[in-house]
Amino acid sequence: MSRDVSRRNMVKAGDPRLAQAIEREPSAVLRLPIDGPQECLLFLLGNDPYALPIGVILEILKLMPITTVPRAPEGVAGLASVRGQLITVLDPRPKLGLPDRPQDRKTRILLVDSGEEIMGILVEEVRGVQRFEPSQIEPPQVLGGEPPAHVAGVARNEESWCLLLDLRPILEVR
Amino acid sequence: MPDLGDKAREDFFSEAQEIVDGLSGDLLRLDEIVRRGDSDAELVNDVFRAVHTMKGLSGLFGVTMMSGLSHELEELLDDLRLGRAELTSGVMDVLFRAVDLFGRILIAARGDGPEPADEVKELLASLGNVADTKAGGGAGVVAQYELDPGVLGVLTEYEEHRLRVNLQAQNRLYRLRVAFPLATIDTALDELKAKARPQGEIITYLPVGDGGDPDAVELEILLASKVAEHDLLSSLAAPNVVIEEVKKRPLAGSSDRLSSGRPVFAEAEIGTGGKMPSLRADESREARPSQDEPSPGTHGAGTMSLKSVSQTVRVDIRRLDHLMNIVGELAIVRGQVERLAERTRATPQLREINAEVQRLHRAFERHLTQMQNGILEVRMVPLGQVFEKLARAVRQISREVDKPVNLVVTGAETEIDKLIVEELSDPLVHMMRNAIDHGIESRDGRMMVGKPTVGTIALNAFQKGNQVVIEVEDDGRGIDPKAVLAAALRLGFTTQDEAALLGEKEMLSFLFSPGFTTRAEATHLSGRGVGLDVVKTNIGRLGGVVGASSDLGIGTKMTITLPITLAIMSVLVLEAGGHTFCMPLASMEEAIFLDPREVRKVEGREVMTQRGQTLPLVRLAHLFGFEENDDMRRGEPMRKYVVIVSVGPKRAGFVVDRLQGQQDIVIKALGRSLRGVRGFAGATELGDQRVGLVLDAGALLDDAVTLGESRQLPEARA
């Protein structure tokens, strides 16, 4: 697999962008089809390889204590404190009907900006960064049948194959 | 509005609001004096100056409606202070209305409300006929005194007027010569003024041009007073003060203002020195944003300095919130240092380092506490700010309904978080209206029961531990708890069975239920309680509670209890079902051991008896869909605790597994995606990166009542 990126090119939680992001107008988390080569972070969800454009991810965090919020909507894992800032952490799997895998030392939290707040997304492990040319990305229809709402496309290159994740149905928790 | 930037605009609004608040305070004091048939020239002056500043300020920011209104008012006030118009209660009404309009124009300028254009027009129209102009008169009286024509020559129109008024009132006139060191002239002069004020009125003060000592300024002060010379001497005596009475001339001259042949003081020497600042000149410069009274003497004797006398800065409260968040994070660091110290103590090899770490930790803790208190102090403002607005409202309401009311305020100096003060005025005005409308009887009604015709409303504030208590107490007819209960039964708020258990306090608490009214039957209570649910909600949002007590025929007392600050919250950290939660102490009565033998089941709900009262019990773990921790210890189930919580009339005991202790926390709001989740006021970091949810006691009590004690999982979403 490729380079380890967990601390590169990322915005630190203390970065002013984090605070500003909350004030910003809702930003499209993913814009597909993409019009140029795309650097994507690969990770596992329900043991399947998924990917997100690297620009969407503010930071990759190791697993930290997550406080359960009773009565929270489906898909909310709980609350975490990232250097003093409260972050709502989501677990996409139940919503996507993906199998659970217990949290372990490979578990990571991806920080993303939902447009309204900074949120964490639990993933099972991070596999590194891959570069995909537009020609290497296919629409989700290639999976056959009605494509799931959370799959924005299918990407493959010489080294790997993965599903491009559409975050919108996951971030929609209300 | 011209674009002067957001910051400047914000400054304008806060400045203008301060002026409005100050004005309303001054007017209330003036109103009291006028009602006694008296007047206070200094106060009229203060009002004049404030209106004048408002005029310049609002002109600068293009709020034309405000500057127009200020301009017309200024004319009226100028007539008042120069004695050209008389201060009557009609004039006071106009002034009160104007200040009210100021406030509404400000709201409109912020874009939060409609412009009160018609009201302003109406007020401007009435300005012309309100003040009967008065002839000057008494001009000759001044000439009878042995006054230096040079001094008379530089008196302003206002000073001349005050001099005339005083002399006509047969007051004595004194000339004081005072030498002040240049460095301390401001404070020294203020001290002297304060000492002189009870004795009489300072007409003017002028620097004397002898200039013997370059580091001192000698002032000549004209003081009008009823007091005899030796009495004045005893109260004002100081080594640097010389007092002599200005005698009447043996024979009066013919002209009232002697043409001055030899001006004693050249204009340049006087500068803006000792005189009332000439407010009519060059307004744009005079009206620079400064709340400080123009301080005479600052520019005295050639030390023309533009340095601001004010030592205060204005700070956006969000900046303080930011600082408070940092303190919260430092508190977490402190916790980590403390644990480190514990660890090093357990290791013998590290004993030396341990002592050092312990010492550092203690110092850190001490300074952190000081810093926290410091920031909190900055956020604090006296309740007097909101009380002055209230006094204005009371005056207006009592005139509307023709019930004379005397408002007695105590504890206006009690301090509370700025954000809380902002939110208090609406609920308090509502309570005042209730007290006057429904509490205080009509004049005739009061006479019949032998009460003084003027009703009394006491507004008391005081601090009680970490809370501030505000009481609104009227001496009206009071509320009959039985009538309230009857209405509550009729409206289905309670059942006969429950009613049997209720004390008077609980009965009155129905007043705060939404939709409660007694109108259908008891006319003497009509309307009472309407809107009190809104009061309760507003106070509840501030983390406070409101309650009522009453003695029938004697009066009603509403009590608001508020936390001193919103930035820091004292909570009890507790565990239920293996999860950690924080219960705000403000909503808690106490925490006690749960004695399983005391628990009874009534209609499927658990209740216990506590101090002779029935207390419904709610298992917090079950409320959240968790299993209770049923670990055994030494062959017995672990003892559980009951946290007794009450918000308004609702009261329940939450059964929890463990208490971890009390803690002061910085509360943070939940993210938007979790705003819809009921039962939590926010969350906080408890150290170790652990997040603790802060319980919303009010919402949980509501849930407890509707859900009862059931093991079913409550609705996931509100």
Coordinates of N, CA, C and O in Angstrom, one line a residue, chain B residues 8-157:
Chain B
A8 N -17.4 49.8 14.9 CA -17.9 51.1 15.2 C -19.4 51.1 15.4 O -19.9 51.8 16.4
R9 N -20.1 50.4 14.6 CA -21.5 50.3 14.8 C -21.9 49.7 16.1 O -22.7 50.2 16.8
E10 N -21.2 48.6 16.4 CA -21.5 48.0 17.7 C -21.2 49.0 18.9 O -22.0 49.1 19.8
D11 N -20.1 49.7 18.7 CA -19.7 50.7 19.8 C -20.8 51.7 19.9 O -21.2 52.1 21.0
F12 N -21.3 52.1 18.7 CA -22.4 53.1 18.7 C -23.6 52.6 19.5 O -24.1 53.3 20.4
F13 N -24.0 51.4 19.2 CA -25.2 50.8 19.8 C -25.0 50.7 21.4 O -25.9 51.1 22.1
S14 N -23.8 50.2 21.8 CA -23.6 50.1 23.2 C -23.6 51.4 23.9 O -24.1 51.6 24.9
E15 N -22.9 52.4 23.2 CA -22.8 53.7 23.7 C -24.2 54.3 23.9 O -24.6 54.8 24.9
A16 N -24.9 54.2 22.8 CA -26.3 54.8 22.8 C -27.2 54.2 23.8 O -27.9 54.8 24.5
Q17 N -27.0 52.9 23.9 CA -27.8 52.2 24.9 C -27.5 52.6 26.3 O -28.4 52.8 27.2
E18 N -26.2 52.8 26.6 CA -25.8 53.3 27.9 C -26.4 54.7 28.2 O -26.8 55.0 29.3
I19 N -26.4 55.5 27.2 CA -27.0 56.8 27.4 C -28.5 56.7 27.7 O -29.0 57.3 28.6
V20 N -29.2 55.8 27.0 CA -30.6 55.7 27.2 C -30.8 55.2 28.6 O -31.7 55.7 29.4
D21 N -30.0 54.2 29.0 CA -30.2 53.7 30.4 C -29.9 54.7 31.4 O -30.6 54.9 32.4
G22 N -28.8 55.5 31.2 CA -28.4 56.6 32.1 C -29.5 57.6 32.2 O -29.9 58.0 33.3
L23 N -30.1 58.0 31.1 CA -31.1 59.0 31.0 C -32.3 58.5 31.8 O -32.9 59.3 32.6
S24 N -32.7 57.2 31.6 CA -33.9 56.8 32.3 C -33.7 56.8 33.8 O -34.6 57.2 34.6
G25 N -32.5 56.5 34.3 CA -32.2 56.6 35.7 C -32.3 58.0 36.2 O -32.9 58.3 37.2
D26 N -31.7 59.0 35.4 CA -31.7 60.4 35.8 C -33.2 60.9 35.9 O -33.6 61.6 36.8
L27 N -34.0 60.5 34.9 CA -35.3 61.0 34.8 C -36.2 60.5 36.0 O -37.0 61.2 36.6
L28 N -35.9 59.2 36.4 CA -36.6 58.7 37.5 C -36.3 59.5 38.8 O -37.2 59.8 39.6
R29 N -35.0 59.8 39.0 CA -34.7 60.6 40.1 C -35.3 62.0 40.1 O -35.8 62.5 41.1
L30 N -35.2 62.5 38.9 CA -35.8 63.9 38.7 C -37.3 63.9 39.0 O -37.8 64.8 39.6
D31 N -37.9 62.8 38.5 CA -39.4 62.7 38.6 C -39.7 62.7 40.1 O -40.7 63.4 40.5
E32 N -39.0 62.0 40.9 CA -39.2 62.0 42.3 C -39.1 63.4 42.9 O -39.9 63.8 43.7
I33 N -38.1 64.1 42.5 CA -37.8 65.4 43.0 C -38.9 66.4 42.6 O -39.4 67.1 43.4
V34 N -39.3 66.3 41.3 CA -40.4 67.1 40.9 C -41.7 66.9 41.6 O -42.4 67.8 41.9
R35 N -41.9 65.6 41.9 CA -43.2 65.3 42.6 C -43.2 65.9 44.0 O -44.2 66.1 44.6
R36 N -42.0 66.0 44.6 CA -41.9 66.7 45.9 C -42.1 68.2 45.7 O -42.0 68.9 46.7
G37 N -42.2 68.7 44.5 CA -42.4 70.1 44.2 C -41.0 70.8 44.2 O -40.9 72.0 44.4
D38 N -40.0 70.1 44.0 CA -38.6 70.6 44.1 C -38.0 70.5 42.7 O -38.6 70.1 41.7
S39 N -36.7 70.9 42.6 CA -36.0 70.7 41.3 C -34.6 70.5 41.6 O -34.1 70.8 42.7
D40 N -33.8 70.0 40.7 CA -32.4 69.7 40.8 C -31.7 70.2 39.6 O -31.8 69.5 38.5
A41 N -31.1 71.3 39.7 CA -30.4 71.9 38.5 C -29.4 71.0 37.9 O -29.2 70.8 36.7
E42 N -28.6 70.3 38.8 CA -27.5 69.5 38.3 C -28.1 68.3 37.5 O -27.5 67.9 36.5
L43 N -29.2 67.7 38.0 CA -29.8 66.6 37.3 C -30.3 67.0 35.9 O -30.1 66.3 34.9
V44 N -31.0 68.2 35.9 CA -31.5 68.7 34.6 C -30.3 68.8 33.6 O -30.3 68.5 32.4
N45 N -29.2 69.3 34.2 CA -28.0 69.4 33.4 C -27.5 68.1 32.8 O -27.1 68.0 31.7
D46 N -27.5 67.1 33.7 CA -27.0 65.8 33.3 C -27.9 65.3 32.1 O -27.4 64.8 31.1
V47 N -29.2 65.5 32.3 CA -30.1 65.0 31.2 C -29.8 65.8 29.9 O -29.7 65.2 28.8
F48 N -29.6 67.1 30.1 CA -29.3 67.9 28.9 C -28.0 67.4 28.2 O -28.0 67.2 27.0
R49 N -27.0 67.1 29.0 CA -25.7 66.7 28.4 C -25.9 65.3 27.7 O -25.4 65.1 26.6
A50 N -26.7 64.5 28.4 CA -26.8 63.1 27.8 C -27.6 63.2 26.4 O -27.2 62.6 25.4
V51 N -28.6 64.0 26.4 CA -29.4 64.2 25.2 C -28.5 64.8 24.1 O -28.5 64.5 22.9
H52 N -27.7 65.8 24.5 CA -26.8 66.4 23.6 C -25.8 65.4 23.0 O -25.5 65.4 21.8
T53 N -25.2 64.6 23.9 CA -24.3 63.6 23.4 C -25.0 62.6 22.4 O -24.4 62.3 21.3
M54 N -26.2 62.3 22.7 CA -27.0 61.4 21.9 C -27.2 62.0 20.5 O -27.1 61.3 19.5
K55 N -27.4 63.3 20.5 CA -27.7 64.0 19.3 C -26.4 63.9 18.4 O -26.5 63.6 17.2
G56 N -25.3 64.2 18.9 CA -24.1 64.2 18.1 C -23.8 62.8 17.6 O -23.4 62.6 16.5
L57 N -23.9 61.9 18.6 CA -23.6 60.5 18.3 C -24.4 59.9 17.1 O -24.0 59.3 16.2
S58 N -25.8 60.2 17.3 CA -26.7 59.6 16.3 C -26.5 60.3 15.0 O -26.7 59.7 13.9
G59 N -26.2 61.6 15.0 CA -25.9 62.3 13.8 C -24.7 61.7 13.1 O -24.8 61.5 11.9
L60 N -23.7 61.4 13.8 CA -22.5 60.8 13.3 C -22.8 59.5 12.6 O -22.1 59.1 11.6
F61 N -23.7 58.7 13.2 CA -24.0 57.4 12.6 C -25.3 57.4 11.7 O -25.8 56.4 11.4
G62 N -25.7 58.6 11.4 CA -26.8 58.7 10.4 C -28.1 58.2 10.9 O -29.0 57.9 10.0
V63 N -28.3 58.1 12.2 CA -29.7 57.8 12.7 C -30.4 59.1 12.8 O -30.5 59.7 13.9
T64 N -31.0 59.5 11.7 CA -31.6 60.9 11.6 C -32.8 61.1 12.5 O -33.0 62.1 13.1
M65 N -33.6 60.0 12.7 CA -34.7 60.1 13.5 C -34.3 60.4 15.0 O -34.9 61.2 15.7
M66 N -33.2 59.8 15.4 CA -32.7 60.0 16.7 C -32.1 61.4 16.9 O -32.4 62.0 17.9
S67 N -31.3 61.8 15.9 CA -30.7 63.1 16.1 C -31.7 64.2 16.0 O -31.6 65.2 16.7
G68 N -32.8 64.0 15.2 CA -33.8 65.0 15.1 C -34.6 65.1 16.4 O -34.7 66.3 16.9
L69 N -34.9 64.0 17.0 CA -35.6 64.0 18.2 C -34.8 64.6 19.3 O -35.2 65.4 20.1
S70 N -33.5 64.2 19.3 CA -32.6 64.8 20.4 C -32.5 66.3 20.2 O -32.4 67.0 21.2
H71 N -32.4 66.7 19.0 CA -32.3 68.2 18.8 C -33.4 68.9 19.4 O -33.2 69.9 20.1
E72 N -34.6 68.5 19.2 CA -35.8 69.2 19.7 C -35.8 69.1 21.2 O -36.1 70.0 21.9
L73 N -35.5 67.9 21.7 CA -35.4 67.7 23.2 C -34.4 68.7 23.8 O -34.6 69.2 24.9
E74 N -33.3 68.8 23.1 CA -32.2 69.6 23.6 C -32.7 71.1 23.8 O -32.4 71.7 24.8
E75 N -33.5 71.5 22.9 CA -34.1 72.9 23.0 C -34.9 73.0 24.3 O -34.7 73.9 25.0
L76 N -35.8 72.0 24.4 CA -36.6 72.0 25.6 C -35.8 72.0 26.9 O -36.0 72.7 27.8
L77 N -34.8 71.1 26.9 CA -34.0 71.0 28.1 C -33.2 72.3 28.4 O -32.9 72.6 29.5
D78 N -32.8 72.9 27.3 CA -32.0 74.1 27.4 C -32.9 75.2 28.1 O -32.5 75.9 29.0
D79 N -34.1 75.2 27.6 CA -35.1 76.2 28.2 C -35.3 75.9 29.7 O -35.4 76.8 30.6
L80 N -35.3 74.6 30.0 CA -35.5 74.2 31.4 C -34.3 74.6 32.3 O -34.5 75.2 33.4
R81 N -33.1 74.3 31.8 CA -32.0 74.6 32.7 C -31.7 76.1 32.8 O -31.1 76.5 33.7
L82 N -32.1 76.8 31.7 CA -31.9 78.3 31.8 C -33.1 79.0 32.5 O -33.2 80.2 32.5
G83 N -34.1 78.2 33.0 CA -35.2 78.8 33.7 C -36.2 79.4 32.8 O -37.0 80.2 33.2
R84 N -36.1 79.2 31.5 CA -37.0 79.8 30.6 C -38.3 79.0 30.5 O -39.3 79.4 30.0
A85 N -38.2 77.7 31.0 CA -39.4 76.9 31.1 C -39.5 76.2 32.4 O -38.4 76.0 33.1
E86 N -40.7 75.8 32.8 CA -40.8 75.2 34.2 C -40.9 73.7 34.0 O -41.5 73.2 33.1
L87 N -40.3 73.0 35.0 CA -40.3 71.6 35.0 C -41.6 71.1 35.7 O -41.7 71.1 36.9
T88 N -42.5 70.7 34.9 CA -43.8 70.2 35.4 C -43.9 68.7 35.2 O -43.1 68.1 34.5
S89 N -44.9 68.1 35.7 CA -45.1 66.6 35.5 C -45.4 66.4 34.1 O -45.1 65.3 33.5
G90 N -46.1 67.3 33.4 CA -46.3 67.2 32.0 C -45.0 67.1 31.2 O -44.9 66.3 30.3
V91 N -44.1 68.0 31.6 CA -42.8 67.9 30.9 C -42.1 66.6 31.2 O -41.5 66.0 30.3
M92 N -42.2 66.1 32.4 CA -41.6 64.8 32.7 C -42.2 63.7 31.9 O -41.4 62.9 31.4
D93 N -43.5 63.8 31.6 CA -44.1 62.8 30.8 C -43.5 62.8 29.4 O -43.2 61.7 28.8
V94 N -43.3 64.0 28.9 CA -42.7 64.1 27.5 C -41.3 63.5 27.5 O -40.9 62.7 26.7
L95 N -40.6 63.8 28.6 CA -39.2 63.3 28.7 C -39.2 61.8 28.7 O -38.4 61.1 28.1
F96 N -40.0 61.2 29.6 CA -40.1 59.8 29.7 C -40.5 59.1 28.3 O -39.9 58.2 27.9
R97 N -41.4 59.7 27.7 CA -41.8 59.2 26.4 C -40.7 59.3 25.4 O -40.4 58.3 24.6
A98 N -39.9 60.4 25.5 CA -38.8 60.5 24.5 C -37.8 59.5 24.8 O -37.2 58.9 23.8
V99 N -37.4 59.2 26.0 CA -36.4 58.2 26.3 C -36.9 56.8 25.8 O -36.1 56.0 25.3
D100 N -38.1 56.6 26.0 CA -38.7 55.3 25.5 C -38.5 55.2 24.0 O -38.2 54.2 23.5
L101 N -38.8 56.3 23.3 CA -38.7 56.3 21.9 C -37.2 56.2 21.5 O -36.9 55.5 20.5
F102 N -36.3 56.8 22.2 CA -34.9 56.6 22.0 C -34.6 55.1 21.9 O -33.9 54.6 21.0
G103 N -35.1 54.4 22.9 CA -34.8 52.9 23.0 C -35.4 52.2 21.7 O -34.7 51.4 21.1
R104 N -36.6 52.6 21.3 CA -37.2 51.9 20.2 C -36.5 52.3 18.9 O -36.4 51.5 18.0
I105 N -36.1 53.6 18.8 CA -35.4 53.9 17.6 C -34.1 53.1 17.5 O -33.7 52.6 16.4
L106 N -33.4 52.9 18.6 CA -32.2 52.1 18.6 C -32.5 50.7 18.1 O -31.8 50.1 17.3
I107 N -33.6 50.1 18.6 CA -34.0 48.8 18.2 C -34.2 48.7 16.7 O -33.8 47.8 16.0
A108 N -34.9 49.8 16.2 CA -35.2 49.9 14.8 C -33.9 50.0 14.0 O -33.7 49.4 12.9
A109 N -33.0 50.8 14.5 CA -31.7 51.0 13.8 C -30.9 49.7 13.7 O -30.1 49.5 12.7
R110 N -31.1 48.8 14.7 CA -30.4 47.5 14.6 C -31.1 46.6 13.6 O -30.6 45.5 13.4
G111 N -32.3 47.0 13.2 CA -33.1 46.2 12.3 C -33.9 45.2 13.1 O -34.4 44.2 12.5
D112 N -34.1 45.4 14.4 CA -34.9 44.4 15.2 C -36.4 44.9 15.4 O -37.1 44.2 16.2
G113 N -36.8 45.9 14.8 CA -38.1 46.4 15.0 C -38.5 47.5 14.1 O -37.6 48.0 13.4
P114 N -39.8 47.9 14.1 CA -40.2 49.0 13.2 C -39.8 50.3 13.7 O -39.7 50.5 15.0
E115 N -39.6 51.3 12.9 CA -39.3 52.7 13.3 C -40.5 53.3 13.9 O -41.6 53.3 13.3
P116 N -40.4 53.9 15.1 CA -41.6 54.5 15.7 C -41.9 55.9 15.1 O -42.0 56.8 15.9
A117 N -42.0 55.9 13.8 CA -42.1 57.2 13.1 C -43.3 58.1 13.6 O -43.1 59.3 13.9
D118 N -44.4 57.4 13.7 CA -45.6 58.2 14.1 C -45.5 58.7 15.5 O -45.9 59.9 15.8
E119 N -45.0 57.9 16.4 CA -44.9 58.3 17.8 C -44.0 59.5 17.9 O -44.2 60.4 18.7
V120 N -42.9 59.4 17.1 CA -41.9 60.5 17.2 C -42.5 61.8 16.7 O -42.4 62.9 17.3
K121 N -43.3 61.7 15.6 CA -44.0 62.9 15.1 C -44.9 63.5 16.1 O -44.9 64.7 16.4
E122 N -45.7 62.6 16.7 CA -46.6 63.0 17.7 C -45.9 63.7 18.9 O -46.4 64.8 19.3
L123 N -44.8 63.1 19.3 CA -44.1 63.7 20.5 C -43.5 65.1 20.1 O -43.7 66.0 20.9
L124 N -43.0 65.2 18.9 CA -42.4 66.4 18.4 C -43.5 67.5 18.4 O -43.3 68.7 18.8
A125 N -44.7 67.1 18.0 CA -45.8 68.0 17.9 C -46.2 68.5 19.3 O -46.5 69.7 19.5
S126 N -46.1 67.6 20.3 CA -46.6 68.0 21.6 C -45.5 68.8 22.3 O -45.7 69.5 23.3
L127 N -44.2 68.8 21.8 CA -43.1 69.5 22.5 C -43.4 71.0 22.6 O -43.1 71.6 23.7
G128 N -44.0 71.5 21.5 CA -44.2 73.0 21.5 C -45.0 73.5 22.6 O -44.7 74.5 23.2
N129 N -46.1 72.8 22.9 CA -47.1 73.4 23.9 C -46.8 72.9 25.3 O -47.5 73.3 26.2
V130 N -45.9 72.0 25.5 CA -45.8 71.4 26.8 C -45.2 72.4 27.8 O -45.6 72.5 29.0
A131 N -44.1 73.1 27.4 CA -43.5 74.0 28.3 C -43.9 75.4 28.2 O -43.8 76.0 27.1
D132 N -44.5 76.0 29.2 CA -44.9 77.4 29.2 C -43.6 78.2 29.5 O -42.9 78.0 30.5
T133 N -43.3 79.0 28.6 CA -42.1 79.8 28.8 C -42.3 80.8 29.9 O -43.4 81.3 30.1
K134 N -41.3 81.0 30.6 CA -41.4 81.9 31.8 C -40.5 83.1 31.5 O -39.4 83.0 31.0
A135 N -40.9 84.2 32.0 CA -40.1 85.4 31.9 C -38.9 85.2 32.8 O -38.9 84.6 33.9
G136 N -37.8 85.8 32.4 CA -36.5 85.7 33.2 C -36.7 86.3 34.6 O -36.7 85.6 35.6
G137 N -36.9 87.6 34.7 CA -37.2 88.2 36.0 C -36.0 88.2 36.9 O -35.1 87.5 36.8
G138 N -36.1 89.1 37.9 CA -35.1 89.1 39.0 C -33.7 89.4 38.5 O -32.7 89.1 39.2
A139 N -33.6 90.1 37.4 CA -32.3 90.4 36.8 C -31.5 91.3 37.7 O -30.3 91.2 37.9
G140 N -32.2 92.2 38.4 CA -31.6 93.2 39.1 C -30.8 92.7 40.4 O -29.9 93.4 40.9
V141 N -31.2 91.6 40.8 CA -30.8 91.1 42.1 C -29.3 90.9 42.1 O -28.6 91.1 43.1
V142 N -28.7 90.5 41.0 CA -27.3 90.2 40.9 C -26.4 91.4 41.2 O -25.4 91.4 41.9
A143 N -26.9 92.5 40.6 CA -26.2 93.8 40.7 C -26.0 94.2 42.2 O -25.2 95.1 42.5
Q144 N -26.8 93.7 43.1 CA -26.8 94.2 44.4 C -25.6 93.6 45.2 O -25.3 94.0 46.3
Y145 N -24.9 92.7 44.6 CA -23.7 92.0 45.3 C -22.4 92.6 44.8 O -22.3 93.0 43.6
E146 N -21.5 92.5 45.6 CA -20.1 93.0 45.3 C -19.4 92.0 44.5 O -18.4 91.3 45.0
L147 N -19.8 91.8 43.3 CA -19.1 90.8 42.5 C -18.2 91.5 41.5 O -18.5 92.5 40.9
D148 N -17.1 90.8 41.2 CA -16.1 91.4 40.3 C -16.8 91.4 38.9 O -17.2 90.4 38.4
P149 N -16.8 92.6 38.3 CA -17.4 92.6 36.9 C -16.7 91.7 36.0 O -17.3 91.1 35.0
G150 N -15.4 91.4 36.2 CA -14.7 90.4 35.4 C -15.3 89.0 35.5 O -15.4 88.3 34.5
V151 N -15.7 88.7 36.7 CA -16.3 87.4 36.9 C -17.6 87.4 36.2 O -18.0 86.4 35.5
L152 N -18.4 88.4 36.5 CA -19.7 88.4 35.9 C -19.7 88.4 34.4 O -20.5 87.7 33.7
G153 N -18.6 89.0 33.8 CA -18.5 89.0 32.4 C -18.3 87.7 31.7 O -18.6 87.5 30.5
V154 N -17.8 86.7 32.4 CA -17.5 85.5 31.8 C -18.5 84.4 32.2 O -18.4 83.2 31.8
L155 N -19.5 84.8 33.0 CA -20.5 83.8 33.3 C -21.3 83.4 32.1 O -21.6 84.2 31.2
T156 N -21.6 82.1 31.9 CA -22.5 81.7 30.8 C -23.9 82.0 31.2 O -24.2 82.4 32.3
E157 N -24.8 81.9 30.2 CA -26.2 82.3 30.4 C -26.7 81.4 31.5 O -27.5 81.8 32.4

